[in-house]
Coordinates of C-alpha atoms in Angstrom, one line a residue:
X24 CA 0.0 0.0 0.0
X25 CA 1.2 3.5 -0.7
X26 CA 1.4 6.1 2.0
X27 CA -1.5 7.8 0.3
X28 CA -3.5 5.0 1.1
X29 CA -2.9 3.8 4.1
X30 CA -3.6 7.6 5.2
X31 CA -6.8 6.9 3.6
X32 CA -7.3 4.3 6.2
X33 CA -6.1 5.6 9.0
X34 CA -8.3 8.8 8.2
X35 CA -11.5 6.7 7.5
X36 CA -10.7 4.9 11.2
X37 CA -10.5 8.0 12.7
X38 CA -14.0 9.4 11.5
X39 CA -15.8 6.2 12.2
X40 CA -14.2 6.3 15.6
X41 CA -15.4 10.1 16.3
X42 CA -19.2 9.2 15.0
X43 CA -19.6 6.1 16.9
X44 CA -18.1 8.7 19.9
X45 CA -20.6 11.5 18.9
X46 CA -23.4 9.1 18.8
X47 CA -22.8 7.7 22.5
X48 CA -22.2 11.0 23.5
X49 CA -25.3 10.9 25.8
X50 CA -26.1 7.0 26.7
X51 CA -25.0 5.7 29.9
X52 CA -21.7 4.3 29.5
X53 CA -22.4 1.3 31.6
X54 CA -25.7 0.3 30.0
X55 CA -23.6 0.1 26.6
X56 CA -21.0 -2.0 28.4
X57 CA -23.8 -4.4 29.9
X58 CA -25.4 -4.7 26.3
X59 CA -22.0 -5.9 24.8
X60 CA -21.4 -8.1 27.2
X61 CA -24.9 -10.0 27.2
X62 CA -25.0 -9.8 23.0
X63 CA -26.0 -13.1 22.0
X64 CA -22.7 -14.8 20.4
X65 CA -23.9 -17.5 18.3
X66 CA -25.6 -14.6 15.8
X67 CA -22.9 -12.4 15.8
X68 CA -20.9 -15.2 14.4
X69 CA -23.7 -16.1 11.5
X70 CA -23.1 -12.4 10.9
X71 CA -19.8 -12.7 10.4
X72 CA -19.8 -16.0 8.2
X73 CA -22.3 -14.2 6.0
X74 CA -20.2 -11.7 5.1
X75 CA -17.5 -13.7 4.7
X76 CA -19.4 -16.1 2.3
X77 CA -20.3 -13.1 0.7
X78 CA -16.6 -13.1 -0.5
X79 CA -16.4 -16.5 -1.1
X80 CA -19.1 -16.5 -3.7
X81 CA -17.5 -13.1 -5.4
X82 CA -14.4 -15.2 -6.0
X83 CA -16.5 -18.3 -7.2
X84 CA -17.7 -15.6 -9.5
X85 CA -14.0 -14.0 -10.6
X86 CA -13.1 -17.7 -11.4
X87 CA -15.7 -18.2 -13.1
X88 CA -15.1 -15.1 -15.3
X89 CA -11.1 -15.8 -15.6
X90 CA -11.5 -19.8 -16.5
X91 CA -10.2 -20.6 -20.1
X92 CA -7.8 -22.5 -21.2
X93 CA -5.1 -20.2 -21.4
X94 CA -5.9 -18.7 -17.3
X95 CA -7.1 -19.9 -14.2
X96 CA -6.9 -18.7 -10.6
X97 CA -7.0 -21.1 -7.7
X98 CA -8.9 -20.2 -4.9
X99 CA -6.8 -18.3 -3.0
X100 CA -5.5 -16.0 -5.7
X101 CA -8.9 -14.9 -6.8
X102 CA -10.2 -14.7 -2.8
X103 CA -7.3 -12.0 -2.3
X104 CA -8.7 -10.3 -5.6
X105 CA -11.9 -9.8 -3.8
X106 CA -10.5 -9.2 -0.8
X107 CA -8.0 -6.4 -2.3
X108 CA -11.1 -5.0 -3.7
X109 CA -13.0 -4.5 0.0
X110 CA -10.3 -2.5 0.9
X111 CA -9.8 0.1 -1.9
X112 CA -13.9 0.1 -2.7
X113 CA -13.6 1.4 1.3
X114 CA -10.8 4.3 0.9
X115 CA -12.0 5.8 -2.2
X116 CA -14.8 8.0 -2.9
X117 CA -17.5 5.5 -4.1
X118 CA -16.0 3.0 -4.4
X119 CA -14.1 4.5 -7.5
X120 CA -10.7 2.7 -6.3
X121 CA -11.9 -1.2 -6.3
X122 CA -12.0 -1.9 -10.2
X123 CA -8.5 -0.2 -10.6
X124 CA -7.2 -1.9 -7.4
X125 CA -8.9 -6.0 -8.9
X126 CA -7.1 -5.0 -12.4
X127 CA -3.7 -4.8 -10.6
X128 CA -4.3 -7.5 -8.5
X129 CA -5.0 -9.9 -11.3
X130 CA -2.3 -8.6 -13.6
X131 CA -0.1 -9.7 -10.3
X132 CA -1.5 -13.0 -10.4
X133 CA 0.1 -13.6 -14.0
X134 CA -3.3 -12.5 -15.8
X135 CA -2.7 -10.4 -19.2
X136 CA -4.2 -6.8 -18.6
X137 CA -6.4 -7.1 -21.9
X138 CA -7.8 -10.1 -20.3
X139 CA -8.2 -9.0 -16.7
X140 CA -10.3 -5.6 -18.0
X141 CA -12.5 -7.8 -19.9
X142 CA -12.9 -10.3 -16.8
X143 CA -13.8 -6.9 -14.5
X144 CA -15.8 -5.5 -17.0
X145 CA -18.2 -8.6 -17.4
X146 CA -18.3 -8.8 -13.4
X147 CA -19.3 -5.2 -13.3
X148 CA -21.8 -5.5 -15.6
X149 CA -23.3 -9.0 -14.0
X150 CA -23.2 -7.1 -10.2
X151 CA -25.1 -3.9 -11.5
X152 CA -27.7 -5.7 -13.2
X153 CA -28.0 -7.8 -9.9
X154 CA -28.1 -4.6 -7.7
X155 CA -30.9 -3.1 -9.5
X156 CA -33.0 -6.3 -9.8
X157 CA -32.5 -6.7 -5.6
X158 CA -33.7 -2.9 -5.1
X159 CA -36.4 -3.5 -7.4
X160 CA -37.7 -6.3 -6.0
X161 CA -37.7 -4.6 -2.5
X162 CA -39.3 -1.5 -3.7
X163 CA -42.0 -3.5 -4.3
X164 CA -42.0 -5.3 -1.0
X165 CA -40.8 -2.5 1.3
X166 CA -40.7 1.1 -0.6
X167 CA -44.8 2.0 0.9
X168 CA -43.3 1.4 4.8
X169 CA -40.0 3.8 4.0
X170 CA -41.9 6.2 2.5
X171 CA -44.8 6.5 5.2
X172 CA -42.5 6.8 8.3
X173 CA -39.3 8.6 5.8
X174 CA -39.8 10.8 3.7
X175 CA -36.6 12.6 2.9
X176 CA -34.9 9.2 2.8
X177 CA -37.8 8.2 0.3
X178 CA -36.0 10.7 -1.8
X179 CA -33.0 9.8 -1.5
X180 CA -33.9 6.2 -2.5
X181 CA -35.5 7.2 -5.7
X182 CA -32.5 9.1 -6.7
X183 CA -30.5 6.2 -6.0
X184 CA -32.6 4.1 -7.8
X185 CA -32.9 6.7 -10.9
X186 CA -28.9 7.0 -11.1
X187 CA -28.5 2.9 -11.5
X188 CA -30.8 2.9 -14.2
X189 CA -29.0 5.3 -16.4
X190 CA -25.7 3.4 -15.6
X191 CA -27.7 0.0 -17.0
X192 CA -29.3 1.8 -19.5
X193 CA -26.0 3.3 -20.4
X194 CA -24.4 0.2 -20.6
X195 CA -27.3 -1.6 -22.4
X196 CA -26.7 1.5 -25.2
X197 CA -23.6 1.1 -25.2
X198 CA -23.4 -3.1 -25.7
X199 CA -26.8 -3.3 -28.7
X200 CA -27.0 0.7 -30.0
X201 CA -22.9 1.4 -30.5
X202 CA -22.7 3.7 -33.4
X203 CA -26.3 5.8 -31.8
X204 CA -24.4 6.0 -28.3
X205 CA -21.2 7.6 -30.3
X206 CA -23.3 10.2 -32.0
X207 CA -25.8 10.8 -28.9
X208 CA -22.6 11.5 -26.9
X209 CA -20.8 13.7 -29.7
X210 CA -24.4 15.7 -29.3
X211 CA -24.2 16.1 -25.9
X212 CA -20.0 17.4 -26.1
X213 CA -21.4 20.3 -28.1
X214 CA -23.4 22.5 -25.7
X215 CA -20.4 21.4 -23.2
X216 CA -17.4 22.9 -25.7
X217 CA -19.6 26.2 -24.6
X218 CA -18.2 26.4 -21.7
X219 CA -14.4 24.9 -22.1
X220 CA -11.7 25.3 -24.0
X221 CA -11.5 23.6 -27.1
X222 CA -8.3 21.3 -26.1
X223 CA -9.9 20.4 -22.8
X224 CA -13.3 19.3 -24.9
X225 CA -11.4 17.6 -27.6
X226 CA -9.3 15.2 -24.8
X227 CA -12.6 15.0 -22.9
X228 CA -14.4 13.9 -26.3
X229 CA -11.3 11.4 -27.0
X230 CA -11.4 10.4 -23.6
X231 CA -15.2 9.5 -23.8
X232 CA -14.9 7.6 -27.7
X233 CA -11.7 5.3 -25.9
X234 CA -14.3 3.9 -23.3
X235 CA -17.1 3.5 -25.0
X236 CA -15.2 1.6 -28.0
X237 CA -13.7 -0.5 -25.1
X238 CA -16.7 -1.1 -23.7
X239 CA -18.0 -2.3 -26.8
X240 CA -15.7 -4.4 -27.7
X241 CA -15.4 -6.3 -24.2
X242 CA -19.1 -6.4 -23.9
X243 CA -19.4 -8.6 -27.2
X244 CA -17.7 -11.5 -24.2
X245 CA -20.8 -11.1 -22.6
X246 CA -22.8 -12.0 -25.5
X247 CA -20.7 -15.1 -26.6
X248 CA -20.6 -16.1 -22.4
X249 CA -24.1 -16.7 -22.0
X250 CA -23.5 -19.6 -19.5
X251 CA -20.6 -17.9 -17.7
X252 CA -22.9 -14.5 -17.2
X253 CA -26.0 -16.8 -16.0
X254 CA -23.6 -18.4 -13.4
X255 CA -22.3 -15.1 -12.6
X256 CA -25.9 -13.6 -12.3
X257 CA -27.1 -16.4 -9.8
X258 CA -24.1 -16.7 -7.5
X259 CA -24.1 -12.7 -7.5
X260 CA -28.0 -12.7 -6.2
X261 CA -27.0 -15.1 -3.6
X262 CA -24.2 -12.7 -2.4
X263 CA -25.8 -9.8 -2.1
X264 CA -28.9 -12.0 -0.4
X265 CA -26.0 -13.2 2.1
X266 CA -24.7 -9.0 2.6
X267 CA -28.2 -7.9 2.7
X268 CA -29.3 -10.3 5.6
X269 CA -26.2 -9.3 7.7
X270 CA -28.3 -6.6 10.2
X271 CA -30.9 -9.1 11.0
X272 CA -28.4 -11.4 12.8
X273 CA -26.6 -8.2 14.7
X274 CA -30.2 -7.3 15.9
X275 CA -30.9 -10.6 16.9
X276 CA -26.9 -10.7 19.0
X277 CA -28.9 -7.9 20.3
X278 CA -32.1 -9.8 21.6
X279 CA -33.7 -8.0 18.9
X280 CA -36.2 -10.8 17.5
X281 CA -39.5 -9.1 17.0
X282 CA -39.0 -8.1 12.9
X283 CA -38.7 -10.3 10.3
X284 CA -35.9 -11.2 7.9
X285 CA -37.6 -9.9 4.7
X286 CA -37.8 -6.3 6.4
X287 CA -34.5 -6.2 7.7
X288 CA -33.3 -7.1 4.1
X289 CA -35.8 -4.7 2.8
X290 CA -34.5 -1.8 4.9
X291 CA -30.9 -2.7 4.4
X292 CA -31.2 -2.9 0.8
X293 CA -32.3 1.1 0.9
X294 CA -29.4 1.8 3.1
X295 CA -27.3 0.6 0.8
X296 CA -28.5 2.5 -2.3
X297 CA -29.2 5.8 0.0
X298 CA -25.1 5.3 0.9
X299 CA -24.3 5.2 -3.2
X300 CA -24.7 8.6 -3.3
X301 CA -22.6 10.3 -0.9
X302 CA -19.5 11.1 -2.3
X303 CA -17.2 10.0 0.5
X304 CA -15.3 6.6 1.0
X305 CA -17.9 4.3 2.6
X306 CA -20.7 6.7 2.3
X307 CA -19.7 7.2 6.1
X308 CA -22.0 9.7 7.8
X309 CA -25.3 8.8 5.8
X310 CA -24.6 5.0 6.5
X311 CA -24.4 5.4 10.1
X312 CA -27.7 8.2 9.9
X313 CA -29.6 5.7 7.6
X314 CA -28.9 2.8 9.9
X315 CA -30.6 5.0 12.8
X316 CA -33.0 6.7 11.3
X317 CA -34.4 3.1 9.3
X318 CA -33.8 0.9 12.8
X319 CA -34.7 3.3 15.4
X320 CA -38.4 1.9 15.0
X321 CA -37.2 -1.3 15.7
X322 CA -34.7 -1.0 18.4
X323 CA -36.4 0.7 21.7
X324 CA -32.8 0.8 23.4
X325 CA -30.5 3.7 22.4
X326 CA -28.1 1.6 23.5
X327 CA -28.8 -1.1 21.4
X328 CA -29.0 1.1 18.8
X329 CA -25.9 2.6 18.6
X330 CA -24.6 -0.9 19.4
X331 CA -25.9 -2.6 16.8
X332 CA -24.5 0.4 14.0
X333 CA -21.2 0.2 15.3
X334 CA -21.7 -4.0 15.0
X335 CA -23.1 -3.7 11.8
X336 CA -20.9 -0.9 10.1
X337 CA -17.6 -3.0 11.5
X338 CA -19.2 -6.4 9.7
X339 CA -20.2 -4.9 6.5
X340 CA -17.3 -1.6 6.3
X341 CA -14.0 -2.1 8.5
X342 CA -13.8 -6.2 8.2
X343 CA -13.6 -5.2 4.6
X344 CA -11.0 -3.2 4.8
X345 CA -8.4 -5.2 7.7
X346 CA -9.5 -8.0 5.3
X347 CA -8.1 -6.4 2.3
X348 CA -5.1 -4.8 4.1
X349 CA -4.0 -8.7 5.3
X350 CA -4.5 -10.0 1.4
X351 CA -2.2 -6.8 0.2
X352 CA 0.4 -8.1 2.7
X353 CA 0.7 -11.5 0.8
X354 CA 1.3 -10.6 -2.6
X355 CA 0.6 -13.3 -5.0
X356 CA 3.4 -15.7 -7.1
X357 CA 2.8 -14.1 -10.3
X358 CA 2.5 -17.5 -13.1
X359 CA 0.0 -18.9 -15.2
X360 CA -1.7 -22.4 -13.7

């Protein structure tokens, strides 16, 4: 890790630390103590293994993607891709750092960097179209309780929502309407070389052509993978089932058994997209506020409540990141297998 980053870290430690501190600012110091003390082990730990299996099923899913008969990864060289991608998805305003940070870990691991963007690119793709079908599925299920009891956070949700849509339908352009997407995007450049220089428009323009005809042409793997992507697509849903379900096992560590999975998913599931769109590594702030604000309804102990956010941002936020620092400790031998 460079120095840059691990200030990143230590930073991002440091302001977690001072809102879990702000938060308990007014509880009774030995009422928290007494609820850490009597949490309810044997949850905690299905917490934990869900978020590790989470992990394990992303790096079924980057073997899947890399298997051919010139690569392969064992198991352990494509966990530490998913792990090193925890880590830098946590540093980096969202989440901008973990496709750069997987691309140098594979290209470590002996895998050709032509080959390793077009592996990322496919899992991008697969986890995006996952993400929205998950939020969909809960707006249905879920969106009518938000809304009644949280209204700004209603908002927020929508625009979420409204922002992944135009990166699928983006992408979708992109992948079956190529030479449309080129001139729709040439259009749009013109009213913008209004108000830059023309050099700064012409390297933003070339800039713009480079990805899309990248995109294009990795995205014609997806349409000759159909099997691989269908894989992909089912053991992605059964990660993000296995990361959405993590709060319901802190709140029953808590004694917290009076709500039912499906809303606990349901609610995290918001969180989640509500924390997409604040521009700071880990969305920290409005994670911790959403937690509260969606749980406090649940959880009658303040206590408990601030508990189970610090138990729940750890699992689903720091383990990530120690996680992902331990991988970047044991680089990979770097050889074809």
């Amino acid at each position: 890790m460079t120095r840059k980053n691990k200030l990143a870290v230590l930073i991002m430690i440091l302001i977690g630390a001072g809102i879990f501190i702000y938060e308990a600012r007014d509880l009774n110091g030995a009422q928290l103590i007494h609820e850490l003390l009597t949490l309810d082990l044997k949850w905690l730990l299905v917490a934990f293994l869900l978020m590790f299996g989470s992990w394990i099923i992303e790096t079924f899913v980057v073997q899947i993607f890399i298997r051919s008969e010139a690569d392969d990864l064992d198991f352990k060289t494509a966990l530490r891709v998913s792990l090193v991608e925890q880590l830098f998805n946590a540093i980096t305003p969202m989440a901008s750092g973990g496709q750069p940070a997987q691309l140098f870990a594979l290209m470590q691991s002996g895998v050709e960097a032509g080959r390793a963007s077009s592996v990322l690119l496919m899992k991008f793709v697969v986890y995006q179209f996952m993400v929205l079908i998950n939020f969909v599925l809960t707006l249905f299920i879920g969106f009518d309780q938000v809304s009644k009891h949280f209204g700004a956070l209603a908002l927020f949700i929508v625009f979420g929502f409204v922002i992944h849509v135009v990166v699928i339908v983006g992408l979708l352009m992109v992948m079956y309407y190529y030479k449309f997407t080129k001139k729709l995007v040439n259009l749009v450049m013109i009213p913008i070389g209004w108000f830059v220089k023309p050099e700064k428009k012409l390297a933003m323009q070339s800039n713009l052509d480079h990805k899309i005809d990248t995109f294009y042409a990795e995205s014609l793997h997806l349409k000759r993978e159909k099997k691989r992507v269908i894989k992909a697509c089912l053991l992605t849903l059964v990660q993000l089932l296995f990361y959405y379900a993590v709060p319901y096992f802190v709140l029953l560590s808590l004694g917290v058994s009076h709500v039912s999975i499906v809303e606990v998913i349901v609610l995290h599931v918001m969180i989640v997209m509500i924390v997409s769109l604040f521009p700071i590594p880990g969305g920290t702030g409005g994670a911790e506020y959403s937690f509260k604000t969606l749980f406090a309804t649940y959880v009658a102990s303040p206590s408990k409540l601030i508990l189970g956010m610090l138990l729940w941002r750890f699992l689903t936020y720091y383990l990530g990141m120690i996680c992902g620092i331990i991988a970047m400790a044991f680089p990979p031998k770097s050889k074809r297998t």
